[in-house]
Amino acid sequence: MSELATLSRKTDFPGLLTSEGAPWYYLDTAATAQKPQAVIDAMSRALGRDYATVHRGVYGRSAHMTLAYEAARRRVAQFIGAGSENEIVFVRGATEAINLVASSWGMTRLTAGDRIVLSTLEHHSNIVPWQMVAERTGAVIDVCPLTEDHRIDLGALEAMLTPRTKLVSLAHVSNVLGSVLDARTAADLAHSVGAKILLDGCQAAPRMTLDMAALDCDFYAFSGHKLYGPTGIGVLWAREDILDAMPPYQGGGAMIEKVSFEGTTYAPPPQRFEAGTPMITEAIALHAAIDYVDAIGPDALFAHEAALAAQLREELRRTNAVTLFGPEESAGIVSFALEGVHPHDLGTILDEENVAIRAGHHCAQPLMEHLGVPATARASFGLYSDENDIAALMRGIERTRRIFG
């Protein structure tokens, strides 16, 4: 049993039991993580006895909530090694973060003939916003291929960069394959031609130590719900000088300095990009989630989940009817196909065994086309996962083979 089990008990996560009180073998953390009781309690307090709006109220509870909300921003900045809390923009999730960059930075900086580089393994949220920008500006999207073991091919990236390349936007960790990008090398390559680089950190933030200065990227996006926090909140980090030069993404309250019918002036970042009443309780709960993860240590989480992924790959490899995708060294994510069984059928049968996996294209249809399959089954681990989850999955796979055999 992993040493991590002594640091984080399954009993911290009330969602890991069925309604009858039986164990639920949850292997879909890459989609969304279960929440520790500490996060649930923080959210409950914020919605209950502490609840008030922020920034505007002159009464005591509003001031208290404002302090808590901004404390969450500072905590995020500390967690990812940001240079300043002013570099942290709260958004609804990584999808909105990327759309913000595409709409604000992309629509004002890209022109006809400029190049945007993505990779074959990107999530749709890191493809579609750039397609929309390209359609409106005349920019062109280049697609970086993968290596034979399904990593982003940095040699190919270097070869395709030109002075017309203005943006490189890549997944730090693949949500399908678990492959880890050498992000600093990618950043150095992008900067060598004067391009900016955006990293989709949804799968990296919950399981890797982050340091924006060390990564030397320009934009970084991740979602709170994959980091053991609530849905409805995410983070866009960008260097302060870049944010300062970007126009607002949405208009409304809180993002203004002064409004008149003759014209409006805007607040400085990050407030400029947070129109309307913000996600107050979600930010406070995200703060609690980061405290929980940080107490264990992201490096320990990565080692724990990578070890489980390696063990699962080894057990699946013994099953001759299984095809594995992605590199041997995976950040806690294993995608596979069971011969003669559609992933949706496998997922349905596993559900009968109280095993939860993800089955489908994982919002990565271009990658599925590259792999030559319509869908995969994906098992993804979290800090609460252990060998019992693997054993339950393998029992379910054997039952599925008997049914379809």
mmCIF file of C-alpha atoms in Angstrom:
data_model
loop_
_atom_site.group_PDB
_atom_site.id
_atom_site.type_symbol
_atom_site.label_atom_id
_atom_site.label_comp_id
_atom_site.label_asym_id
_atom_site.label_seq_id
_atom_site.Cartn_x
_atom_site.Cartn_y
_atom_site.Cartn_z
ATOM 1 C CA MET A 1 0.000 0.000 0.000
ATOM 2 C CA SER A 2 1.258 3.471 -0.863
ATOM 3 C CA GLU A 3 2.708 5.580 1.948
ATOM 4 C CA LEU A 4 0.252 8.248 0.869
ATOM 5 C CA ALA A 5 -2.552 6.234 2.441
ATOM 6 C CA THR A 6 -1.192 7.274 5.837
ATOM 7 C CA LEU A 7 -1.434 10.932 4.825
ATOM 8 C CA SER A 8 -4.857 11.038 3.216
ATOM 9 C CA ARG A 9 -7.603 8.622 4.142
ATOM 10 C CA LYS A 10 -10.508 7.690 1.917
ATOM 11 C CA THR A 11 -12.699 8.617 4.870
ATOM 12 C CA ASP A 12 -11.836 12.262 4.197
ATOM 13 C CA PHE A 13 -13.989 11.969 1.051
ATOM 14 C CA PRO A 14 -17.678 11.274 1.735
ATOM 15 C CA GLY A 15 -18.321 10.848 -1.988
ATOM 16 C CA LEU A 16 -16.332 7.611 -2.070
ATOM 17 C CA LEU A 17 -19.221 5.612 -0.668
ATOM 18 C CA THR A 18 -22.397 4.499 -2.409
ATOM 19 C CA SER A 19 -25.804 5.424 -1.005
ATOM 20 C CA GLU A 20 -25.831 1.997 0.658
ATOM 21 C CA GLY A 21 -22.477 2.664 2.319
ATOM 22 C CA ALA A 22 -20.446 0.324 0.102
ATOM 23 C CA PRO A 23 -17.091 1.396 -1.368
ATOM 24 C CA TRP A 24 -17.279 3.299 -4.645
ATOM 25 C CA TYR A 25 -14.179 2.747 -6.747
ATOM 26 C CA TYR A 26 -13.813 6.153 -8.328
ATOM 27 C CA LEU A 27 -11.427 6.233 -11.285
ATOM 28 C CA ASP A 28 -12.590 9.398 -13.005
ATOM 29 C CA THR A 29 -10.554 12.035 -11.198
ATOM 30 C CA ALA A 30 -9.234 13.486 -14.465
ATOM 31 C CA ALA A 31 -12.817 14.557 -15.208
ATOM 32 C CA THR A 32 -13.492 15.907 -11.728
ATOM 33 C CA ALA A 33 -12.043 15.153 -8.304
ATOM 34 C CA GLN A 34 -14.000 14.095 -5.262
ATOM 35 C CA LYS A 35 -14.062 16.681 -2.476
ATOM 36 C CA PRO A 36 -12.537 16.282 0.978
ATOM 37 C CA GLN A 37 -14.724 17.128 3.934
ATOM 38 C CA ALA A 38 -12.579 20.191 4.623
ATOM 39 C CA VAL A 39 -13.632 21.687 1.288
ATOM 40 C CA ILE A 40 -17.289 20.815 1.841
ATOM 41 C CA ASP A 41 -17.161 22.426 5.288
ATOM 42 C CA ALA A 42 -15.499 25.585 3.941
ATOM 43 C CA MET A 43 -18.164 25.889 1.241
ATOM 44 C CA SER A 44 -20.948 25.302 3.751
ATOM 45 C CA ARG A 45 -19.668 27.991 6.118
ATOM 46 C CA ALA A 46 -19.242 30.448 3.277
ATOM 47 C CA LEU A 47 -22.780 29.798 2.039
ATOM 48 C CA GLY A 48 -24.196 29.949 5.564
ATOM 49 C CA ARG A 49 -23.073 31.882 8.587
ATOM 50 C CA ASP A 50 -20.381 33.880 6.744
ATOM 51 C CA TYR A 51 -22.256 34.674 3.556
ATOM 52 C CA ALA A 52 -22.328 38.193 2.121
ATOM 53 C CA THR A 53 -21.290 39.910 -1.080
ATOM 54 C CA VAL A 54 -17.777 41.259 -1.539
ATOM 55 C CA HIS A 55 -16.054 44.525 -2.459
ATOM 56 C CA ARG A 56 -19.176 46.706 -2.221
ATOM 57 C CA GLY A 57 -20.645 46.328 1.239
ATOM 58 C CA VAL A 58 -19.662 48.658 4.085
ATOM 59 C CA TYR A 59 -21.043 46.323 6.760
ATOM 60 C CA GLY A 60 -18.826 43.985 8.725
ATOM 61 C CA ARG A 61 -19.730 40.637 7.185
ATOM 62 C CA SER A 62 -19.174 41.967 3.662
ATOM 63 C CA ALA A 63 -15.750 43.218 4.697
ATOM 64 C CA HIS A 64 -14.980 39.805 6.216
ATOM 65 C CA MET A 65 -16.001 38.013 3.017
ATOM 66 C CA THR A 66 -13.980 40.426 0.915
ATOM 67 C CA LEU A 67 -10.914 39.603 2.974
ATOM 68 C CA ALA A 68 -11.588 35.869 2.592
ATOM 69 C CA TYR A 69 -12.132 36.176 -1.155
ATOM 70 C CA GLU A 70 -8.928 38.108 -1.717
ATOM 71 C CA ALA A 71 -7.079 35.752 0.631
ATOM 72 C CA ALA A 72 -8.053 32.961 -1.757
ATOM 73 C CA ARG A 73 -6.475 34.899 -4.612
ATOM 74 C CA ARG A 74 -3.253 35.293 -2.633
ATOM 75 C CA ARG A 75 -3.303 31.579 -1.777
ATOM 76 C CA VAL A 76 -3.584 30.632 -5.438
ATOM 77 C CA ALA A 77 -0.711 32.967 -6.301
ATOM 78 C CA GLN A 78 1.433 31.346 -3.641
ATOM 79 C CA PHE A 79 0.456 27.826 -4.734
ATOM 80 C CA ILE A 80 1.519 28.327 -8.352
ATOM 81 C CA GLY A 81 4.503 30.568 -7.739
ATOM 82 C CA ALA A 82 2.984 33.688 -9.278
ATOM 83 C CA GLY A 83 4.859 36.960 -9.020
ATOM 84 C CA SER A 84 1.833 38.797 -7.639
ATOM 85 C CA GLU A 85 -1.778 38.197 -6.651
ATOM 86 C CA ASN A 86 -2.642 40.719 -9.376
ATOM 87 C CA GLU A 87 -1.696 38.036 -11.893
ATOM 88 C CA ILE A 88 -4.538 35.777 -10.704
ATOM 89 C CA VAL A 89 -7.869 36.110 -12.505
ATOM 90 C CA PHE A 90 -10.771 34.057 -11.175
ATOM 91 C CA VAL A 91 -12.882 32.524 -13.938
ATOM 92 C CA ARG A 92 -15.476 29.744 -14.125
ATOM 93 C CA GLY A 93 -12.921 27.168 -15.256
ATOM 94 C CA ALA A 94 -10.064 26.549 -17.646
ATOM 95 C CA THR A 95 -12.455 26.712 -20.597
ATOM 96 C CA GLU A 96 -13.374 30.283 -19.732
ATOM 97 C CA ALA A 97 -9.721 31.111 -19.035
ATOM 98 C CA ILE A 98 -8.669 30.042 -22.526
ATOM 99 C CA ASN A 99 -11.650 31.795 -24.084
ATOM 100 C CA LEU A 100 -10.700 34.951 -22.184
ATOM 101 C CA VAL A 101 -7.188 34.878 -23.622
ATOM 102 C CA ALA A 102 -8.512 34.072 -27.100
ATOM 103 C CA SER A 103 -11.099 36.859 -27.047
ATOM 104 C CA SER A 104 -9.058 39.557 -25.307
ATOM 105 C CA TRP A 105 -5.460 38.890 -26.317
ATOM 106 C CA GLY A 106 -6.024 36.863 -29.492
ATOM 107 C CA MET A 107 -8.622 39.073 -31.138
ATOM 108 C CA THR A 108 -6.517 42.196 -30.601
ATOM 109 C CA ARG A 109 -3.040 40.812 -31.319
ATOM 110 C CA LEU A 110 -3.498 38.336 -34.184
ATOM 111 C CA THR A 111 -3.867 39.292 -37.828
ATOM 112 C CA ALA A 112 -4.165 37.504 -41.165
ATOM 113 C CA GLY A 113 -1.296 35.095 -41.736
ATOM 114 C CA ASP A 114 -0.218 34.866 -38.104
ATOM 115 C CA ARG A 115 0.289 31.300 -36.861
ATOM 116 C CA ILE A 116 -1.188 29.594 -33.793
ATOM 117 C CA VAL A 117 0.408 26.267 -32.813
ATOM 118 C CA LEU A 118 -1.630 23.600 -31.047
ATOM 119 C CA SER A 119 -0.947 19.872 -30.688
ATOM 120 C CA THR A 120 -2.770 16.712 -31.732
ATOM 121 C CA LEU A 121 -3.662 15.810 -28.140
ATOM 122 C CA GLU A 122 -5.374 19.042 -27.095
ATOM 123 C CA HIS A 123 -8.715 19.175 -25.316
ATOM 124 C CA HIS A 124 -11.481 20.800 -27.354
ATOM 125 C CA SER A 125 -11.318 23.771 -24.973
ATOM 126 C CA ASN A 126 -7.829 24.453 -26.278
ATOM 127 C CA ILE A 127 -8.834 24.008 -29.923
ATOM 128 C CA VAL A 128 -12.232 25.577 -30.545
ATOM 129 C CA PRO A 129 -11.503 29.065 -29.078
ATOM 130 C CA TRP A 130 -8.470 29.356 -31.356
ATOM 131 C CA GLN A 131 -10.458 28.179 -34.355
ATOM 132 C CA MET A 132 -12.952 30.956 -33.636
ATOM 133 C CA VAL A 133 -10.137 33.506 -33.436
ATOM 134 C CA ALA A 134 -8.587 32.196 -36.647
ATOM 135 C CA GLU A 135 -11.910 32.462 -38.496
ATOM 136 C CA ARG A 136 -12.301 36.089 -37.421
ATOM 137 C CA THR A 137 -8.720 37.299 -37.834
ATOM 138 C CA GLY A 138 -7.364 35.239 -40.705
ATOM 139 C CA ALA A 139 -4.744 33.606 -38.490
ATOM 140 C CA VAL A 140 -3.738 30.024 -39.317
ATOM 141 C CA ILE A 141 -3.585 27.036 -36.965
ATOM 142 C CA ASP A 142 -0.614 24.669 -37.165
ATOM 143 C CA VAL A 143 -0.863 21.265 -35.470
ATOM 144 C CA CYS A 144 2.198 19.825 -33.760
ATOM 145 C CA PRO A 145 2.324 16.016 -34.080
ATOM 146 C CA LEU A 146 3.062 13.455 -31.379
ATOM 147 C CA THR A 147 5.996 11.141 -30.856
ATOM 148 C CA GLU A 148 5.571 7.389 -31.207
ATOM 149 C CA ASP A 149 4.855 7.104 -27.470
ATOM 150 C CA HIS A 150 2.192 9.837 -27.699
ATOM 151 C CA ARG A 151 3.996 12.846 -26.309
ATOM 152 C CA ILE A 152 3.996 16.291 -27.901
ATOM 153 C CA ASP A 153 6.913 16.220 -30.339
ATOM 154 C CA LEU A 154 9.084 19.163 -29.345
ATOM 155 C CA GLY A 155 11.460 18.532 -32.242
ATOM 156 C CA ALA A 156 8.563 18.938 -34.639
ATOM 157 C CA LEU A 157 7.439 22.014 -32.707
ATOM 158 C CA GLU A 158 10.823 23.638 -33.151
ATOM 159 C CA ALA A 159 10.784 22.902 -36.874
ATOM 160 C CA MET A 160 7.357 24.449 -37.444
ATOM 161 C CA LEU A 161 7.948 27.710 -35.562
ATOM 162 C CA THR A 162 8.452 30.825 -37.685
ATOM 163 C CA PRO A 163 8.506 34.587 -37.049
ATOM 164 C CA ARG A 164 4.791 34.536 -37.945
ATOM 165 C CA THR A 165 4.079 32.215 -34.998
ATOM 166 C CA LYS A 166 2.424 34.406 -32.373
ATOM 167 C CA LEU A 167 1.028 31.823 -29.943
ATOM 168 C CA VAL A 168 1.789 28.270 -28.844
ATOM 169 C CA SER A 169 -0.983 26.705 -26.744
ATOM 170 C CA LEU A 170 -0.386 23.242 -25.290
ATOM 171 C CA ALA A 171 -1.576 20.885 -22.560
ATOM 172 C CA HIS A 172 0.867 20.619 -19.678
ATOM 173 C CA VAL A 173 -0.487 17.103 -19.044
ATOM 174 C CA SER A 174 -2.740 15.263 -21.506
ATOM 175 C CA ASN A 175 -6.202 14.564 -20.126
ATOM 176 C CA VAL A 176 -6.364 11.358 -22.207
ATOM 177 C CA LEU A 177 -2.832 9.971 -22.156
ATOM 178 C CA GLY A 178 -1.311 11.391 -18.987
ATOM 179 C CA SER A 179 1.771 12.397 -20.978
ATOM 180 C CA VAL A 180 3.710 15.269 -19.401
ATOM 181 C CA LEU A 181 4.995 18.124 -21.529
ATOM 182 C CA ASP A 182 8.513 19.458 -21.030
ATOM 183 C CA ALA A 183 6.884 22.830 -20.507
ATOM 184 C CA ARG A 184 10.018 24.901 -19.996
ATOM 185 C CA THR A 185 11.546 23.651 -23.241
ATOM 186 C CA ALA A 186 8.279 24.393 -25.054
ATOM 187 C CA ALA A 187 8.304 27.909 -23.577
ATOM 188 C CA ASP A 188 11.897 28.482 -24.624
ATOM 189 C CA LEU A 189 11.083 27.361 -28.171
ATOM 190 C CA ALA A 190 8.040 29.645 -28.378
ATOM 191 C CA HIS A 191 9.960 32.621 -27.038
ATOM 192 C CA SER A 192 12.822 32.003 -29.483
ATOM 193 C CA VAL A 193 10.558 33.285 -32.283
ATOM 194 C CA GLY A 194 8.846 35.932 -30.153
ATOM 195 C CA ALA A 195 5.657 33.935 -29.604
ATOM 196 C CA LYS A 196 3.631 33.740 -26.414
ATOM 197 C CA ILE A 197 2.860 30.364 -24.827
ATOM 198 C CA LEU A 198 -0.293 29.269 -23.008
ATOM 199 C CA LEU A 199 -0.343 26.091 -20.944
ATOM 200 C CA ASP A 200 -3.528 24.178 -20.158
ATOM 201 C CA GLY A 201 -2.767 23.075 -16.623
ATOM 202 C CA CYS A 202 -6.003 21.300 -15.736
ATOM 203 C CA GLN A 203 -4.320 17.930 -15.191
ATOM 204 C CA ALA A 204 -1.037 19.356 -13.898
ATOM 205 C CA ALA A 205 -2.281 21.656 -11.136
ATOM 206 C CA PRO A 206 -3.732 18.824 -8.976
ATOM 207 C CA ARG A 207 -0.574 16.712 -9.070
ATOM 208 C CA MET A 208 2.523 18.786 -9.840
ATOM 209 C CA THR A 209 4.484 21.523 -8.109
ATOM 210 C CA LEU A 210 3.959 24.657 -10.177
ATOM 211 C CA ASP A 211 6.252 27.654 -10.453
ATOM 212 C CA MET A 212 5.303 30.219 -13.054
ATOM 213 C CA ALA A 213 8.755 31.790 -13.030
ATOM 214 C CA ALA A 214 10.440 28.430 -13.612
ATOM 215 C CA LEU A 215 7.996 27.484 -16.382
ATOM 216 C CA ASP A 216 8.473 30.902 -17.996
ATOM 217 C CA CYS A 217 5.109 30.665 -19.748
ATOM 218 C CA ASP A 218 2.895 33.648 -20.525
ATOM 219 C CA PHE A 219 -0.542 32.239 -19.682
ATOM 220 C CA TYR A 220 -1.543 29.324 -17.442
ATOM 221 C CA ALA A 221 -5.098 27.996 -16.995
ATOM 222 C CA PHE A 222 -6.654 25.422 -14.681
ATOM 223 C CA SER A 223 -9.989 24.438 -13.126
ATOM 224 C CA GLY A 224 -10.749 24.269 -9.415
ATOM 225 C CA HIS A 225 -12.938 21.163 -9.543
ATOM 226 C CA LYS A 226 -10.043 18.989 -10.727
ATOM 227 C CA LEU A 227 -7.965 20.344 -7.825
ATOM 228 C CA TYR A 228 -10.384 18.895 -5.231
ATOM 229 C CA GLY A 229 -12.276 22.189 -5.100
ATOM 230 C CA PRO A 230 -15.783 23.058 -6.317
ATOM 231 C CA THR A 231 -17.063 23.453 -9.840
ATOM 232 C CA GLY A 232 -17.684 26.947 -11.160
ATOM 233 C CA ILE A 233 -14.256 28.381 -10.472
ATOM 234 C CA GLY A 234 -10.945 28.297 -12.261
ATOM 235 C CA VAL A 235 -7.809 30.354 -12.603
ATOM 236 C CA LEU A 236 -6.143 32.256 -15.386
ATOM 237 C CA TRP A 237 -2.602 33.304 -14.580
ATOM 238 C CA ALA A 238 -0.789 35.707 -16.859
ATOM 239 C CA ARG A 239 2.180 37.969 -16.426
ATOM 240 C CA GLU A 240 1.092 41.307 -15.038
ATOM 241 C CA ASP A 241 2.355 43.325 -17.993
ATOM 242 C CA ILE A 242 0.419 41.126 -20.430
ATOM 243 C CA LEU A 243 -2.823 41.406 -18.445
ATOM 244 C CA ASP A 244 -2.377 45.148 -18.165
ATOM 245 C CA ALA A 245 -2.276 45.472 -21.953
ATOM 246 C CA MET A 246 -5.366 43.300 -22.549
ATOM 247 C CA PRO A 247 -8.830 44.826 -23.014
ATOM 248 C CA PRO A 248 -11.808 43.621 -20.933
ATOM 249 C CA TYR A 249 -13.364 40.275 -21.749
ATOM 250 C CA GLN A 250 -16.850 41.143 -20.464
ATOM 251 C CA GLY A 251 -18.541 44.341 -19.336
ATOM 252 C CA GLY A 252 -20.542 45.015 -16.200
ATOM 253 C CA GLY A 253 -20.060 45.732 -12.546
ATOM 254 C CA ALA A 254 -16.787 45.405 -10.616
ATOM 255 C CA MET A 255 -14.579 45.657 -13.728
ATOM 256 C CA ILE A 256 -14.993 49.415 -14.097
ATOM 257 C CA GLU A 257 -13.217 52.467 -12.766
ATOM 258 C CA LYS A 258 -15.820 55.026 -13.879
ATOM 259 C CA VAL A 259 -18.928 54.754 -16.056
ATOM 260 C CA SER A 260 -20.702 57.509 -17.905
ATOM 261 C CA PHE A 261 -22.726 57.603 -21.102
ATOM 262 C CA GLU A 262 -19.867 59.500 -22.653
ATOM 263 C CA GLY A 263 -17.452 56.657 -21.977
ATOM 264 C CA THR A 264 -16.125 54.145 -19.462
ATOM 265 C CA THR A 265 -12.717 53.565 -17.948
ATOM 266 C CA TYR A 266 -11.744 50.154 -16.639
ATOM 267 C CA ALA A 267 -10.248 48.840 -13.432
ATOM 268 C CA PRO A 268 -6.720 47.422 -13.505
ATOM 269 C CA PRO A 269 -6.190 43.629 -13.646
ATOM 270 C CA PRO A 270 -7.367 41.326 -12.271
ATOM 271 C CA GLN A 271 -10.640 43.167 -11.533
ATOM 272 C CA ARG A 272 -10.856 44.233 -15.198
ATOM 273 C CA PHE A 273 -11.563 40.608 -16.112
ATOM 274 C CA GLU A 274 -14.006 39.764 -13.295
ATOM 275 C CA ALA A 275 -17.273 41.407 -14.340
ATOM 276 C CA GLY A 276 -20.243 40.970 -12.028
ATOM 277 C CA THR A 277 -20.588 39.383 -8.621
ATOM 278 C CA PRO A 278 -17.738 36.881 -8.420
ATOM 279 C CA MET A 279 -17.702 33.239 -7.369
ATOM 280 C CA ILE A 280 -17.237 34.109 -3.712
ATOM 281 C CA THR A 281 -17.955 30.826 -1.968
ATOM 282 C CA GLU A 282 -16.200 28.827 -4.669
ATOM 283 C CA ALA A 283 -12.997 30.830 -4.217
ATOM 284 C CA ILE A 284 -13.068 30.235 -0.472
ATOM 285 C CA ALA A 285 -13.601 26.506 -1.012
ATOM 286 C CA LEU A 286 -10.762 26.450 -3.559
ATOM 287 C CA HIS A 287 -8.541 27.986 -0.885
ATOM 288 C CA ALA A 288 -9.417 25.065 1.401
ATOM 289 C CA ALA A 289 -8.707 22.570 -1.393
ATOM 290 C CA ILE A 290 -5.266 24.057 -2.028
ATOM 291 C CA ASP A 291 -4.485 23.911 1.690
ATOM 292 C CA TYR A 292 -5.489 20.229 1.702
ATOM 293 C CA VAL A 293 -3.358 19.345 -1.329
ATOM 294 C CA ASP A 294 -0.403 21.437 -0.195
ATOM 295 C CA ALA A 295 -0.355 19.726 3.195
ATOM 296 C CA ILE A 296 0.333 16.427 1.420
ATOM 297 C CA GLY A 297 2.583 17.883 -1.256
ATOM 298 C CA PRO A 298 2.045 17.837 -5.022
ATOM 299 C CA ASP A 299 5.268 15.886 -5.599
ATOM 300 C CA ALA A 300 4.000 13.131 -3.312
ATOM 301 C CA LEU A 301 0.691 13.117 -5.168
ATOM 302 C CA PHE A 302 2.417 12.795 -8.537
ATOM 303 C CA ALA A 303 4.570 9.903 -7.342
ATOM 304 C CA HIS A 304 1.577 8.138 -5.808
ATOM 305 C CA GLU A 305 -0.658 8.461 -8.851
ATOM 306 C CA ALA A 306 2.132 7.659 -11.323
ATOM 307 C CA ALA A 307 2.914 4.473 -9.397
ATOM 308 C CA LEU A 308 -0.739 3.418 -9.528
ATOM 309 C CA ALA A 309 -0.861 4.160 -13.259
ATOM 310 C CA ALA A 310 2.247 2.037 -13.816
ATOM 311 C CA GLN A 311 0.727 -0.817 -11.803
ATOM 312 C CA LEU A 312 -2.522 -0.645 -13.755
ATOM 313 C CA ARG A 313 -0.682 -0.604 -17.089
ATOM 314 C CA GLU A 314 1.226 -3.709 -16.032
ATOM 315 C CA GLU A 315 -1.945 -5.556 -15.034
ATOM 316 C CA LEU A 316 -3.754 -4.519 -18.207
ATOM 317 C CA ARG A 317 -0.774 -5.634 -20.276
ATOM 318 C CA ARG A 318 -1.254 -9.155 -18.925
ATOM 319 C CA THR A 319 -4.733 -9.096 -20.468
ATOM 320 C CA ASN A 320 -4.027 -9.916 -24.098
ATOM 321 C CA ALA A 321 -7.272 -8.301 -25.251
ATOM 322 C CA VAL A 322 -6.263 -4.803 -24.107
ATOM 323 C CA THR A 323 -4.614 -2.054 -26.160
ATOM 324 C CA LEU A 324 -2.850 0.631 -24.123
ATOM 325 C CA PHE A 325 -2.380 4.218 -25.246
ATOM 326 C CA GLY A 326 0.095 6.841 -24.098
ATOM 327 C CA PRO A 327 3.595 6.679 -22.632
ATOM 328 C CA GLU A 328 4.703 4.221 -19.988
ATOM 329 C CA GLU A 329 5.353 7.100 -17.589
ATOM 330 C CA SER A 330 1.918 8.589 -17.018
ATOM 331 C CA ALA A 331 0.694 11.262 -14.617
ATOM 332 C CA GLY A 332 -1.993 9.085 -13.070
ATOM 333 C CA ILE A 333 -4.066 8.584 -16.256
ATOM 334 C CA VAL A 334 -4.412 5.353 -18.244
ATOM 335 C CA SER A 335 -6.423 5.089 -21.468
ATOM 336 C CA PHE A 336 -7.079 1.718 -23.047
ATOM 337 C CA ALA A 337 -9.370 -0.268 -25.321
ATOM 338 C CA LEU A 338 -10.764 -3.744 -24.621
ATOM 339 C CA GLU A 339 -10.969 -5.865 -27.756
ATOM 340 C CA GLY A 340 -14.526 -6.429 -28.951
ATOM 341 C CA VAL A 341 -16.067 -4.185 -26.297
ATOM 342 C CA HIS A 342 -17.083 -0.567 -26.832
ATOM 343 C CA PRO A 343 -15.807 1.657 -23.994
ATOM 344 C CA HIS A 344 -19.393 2.699 -23.195
ATOM 345 C CA ASP A 345 -20.385 -0.947 -22.692
ATOM 346 C CA LEU A 346 -17.368 -1.495 -20.472
ATOM 347 C CA GLY A 347 -18.223 1.603 -18.443
ATOM 348 C CA THR A 348 -21.800 0.416 -17.988
ATOM 349 C CA ILE A 349 -20.778 -3.022 -16.745
ATOM 350 C CA LEU A 350 -18.141 -1.561 -14.450
ATOM 351 C CA ASP A 351 -20.779 0.728 -12.958
ATOM 352 C CA GLU A 352 -22.682 -2.386 -11.880
ATOM 353 C CA GLU A 353 -19.536 -3.287 -9.919
ATOM 354 C CA ASN A 354 -19.355 0.180 -8.276
ATOM 355 C CA VAL A 355 -16.395 1.104 -10.479
ATOM 356 C CA ALA A 356 -16.471 4.499 -12.184
ATOM 357 C CA ILE A 357 -14.319 5.157 -15.253
ATOM 358 C CA ARG A 358 -14.673 7.582 -18.159
ATOM 359 C CA ALA A 359 -15.620 6.221 -21.579
ATOM 360 C CA GLY A 360 -15.725 8.277 -24.763
ATOM 361 C CA HIS A 361 -13.609 10.712 -26.730
ATOM 362 C CA HIS A 362 -12.751 12.790 -23.629
ATOM 363 C CA CYS A 363 -13.281 16.060 -25.537
ATOM 364 C CA ALA A 364 -10.281 15.139 -27.684
ATOM 365 C CA GLN A 365 -11.726 13.938 -30.970
ATOM 366 C CA PRO A 366 -8.659 14.828 -33.080
ATOM 367 C CA LEU A 367 -6.577 12.655 -30.750
ATOM 368 C CA MET A 368 -9.048 9.772 -31.103
ATOM 369 C CA GLU A 369 -8.708 10.034 -34.878
ATOM 370 C CA HIS A 370 -4.922 9.963 -34.500
ATOM 371 C CA LEU A 371 -5.157 6.854 -32.294
ATOM 372 C CA GLY A 372 -7.494 5.186 -34.802
ATOM 373 C CA VAL A 373 -10.331 4.590 -32.334
ATOM 374 C CA PRO A 374 -13.733 6.232 -31.823
ATOM 375 C CA ALA A 375 -13.285 6.284 -28.050
ATOM 376 C CA THR A 376 -11.201 4.905 -25.202
ATOM 377 C CA ALA A 377 -11.798 3.765 -21.659
ATOM 378 C CA ARG A 378 -9.924 5.967 -19.198
ATOM 379 C CA ALA A 379 -9.010 5.241 -15.597
ATOM 380 C CA SER A 380 -7.607 8.201 -13.708
ATOM 381 C CA PHE A 381 -6.303 8.281 -10.176
ATOM 382 C CA GLY A 382 -6.507 10.800 -7.369
ATOM 383 C CA LEU A 383 -4.860 11.285 -4.017
ATOM 384 C CA TYR A 384 -7.498 8.962 -2.490
ATOM 385 C CA SER A 385 -6.862 6.120 -4.943
ATOM 386 C CA ASP A 386 -5.164 2.884 -3.964
ATOM 387 C CA GLU A 387 -4.591 -0.693 -5.082
ATOM 388 C CA ASN A 388 -8.152 -1.654 -4.123
ATOM 389 C CA ASP A 389 -9.423 0.541 -6.959
ATOM 390 C CA ILE A 390 -7.190 -1.285 -9.425
ATOM 391 C CA ALA A 391 -8.327 -4.669 -8.130
ATOM 392 C CA ALA A 392 -11.991 -3.692 -8.509
ATOM 393 C CA LEU A 393 -11.377 -2.434 -12.034
ATOM 394 C CA MET A 394 -9.620 -5.649 -13.060
ATOM 395 C CA ARG A 395 -12.455 -7.750 -11.606
ATOM 396 C CA GLY A 396 -14.908 -5.717 -13.642
ATOM 397 C CA ILE A 397 -12.855 -6.110 -16.814
ATOM 398 C CA GLU A 398 -12.719 -9.880 -16.344
ATOM 399 C CA ARG A 399 -16.486 -9.978 -15.874
ATOM 400 C CA THR A 400 -16.917 -7.904 -19.035
ATOM 401 C CA ARG A 401 -14.715 -10.308 -21.004
ATOM 402 C CA ARG A 402 -16.834 -13.233 -19.831
ATOM 403 C CA ILE A 403 -20.018 -11.464 -20.873
ATOM 404 C CA PHE A 404 -18.675 -10.568 -24.319
ATOM 405 C CA GLY A 405 -16.659 -13.750 -24.730
#
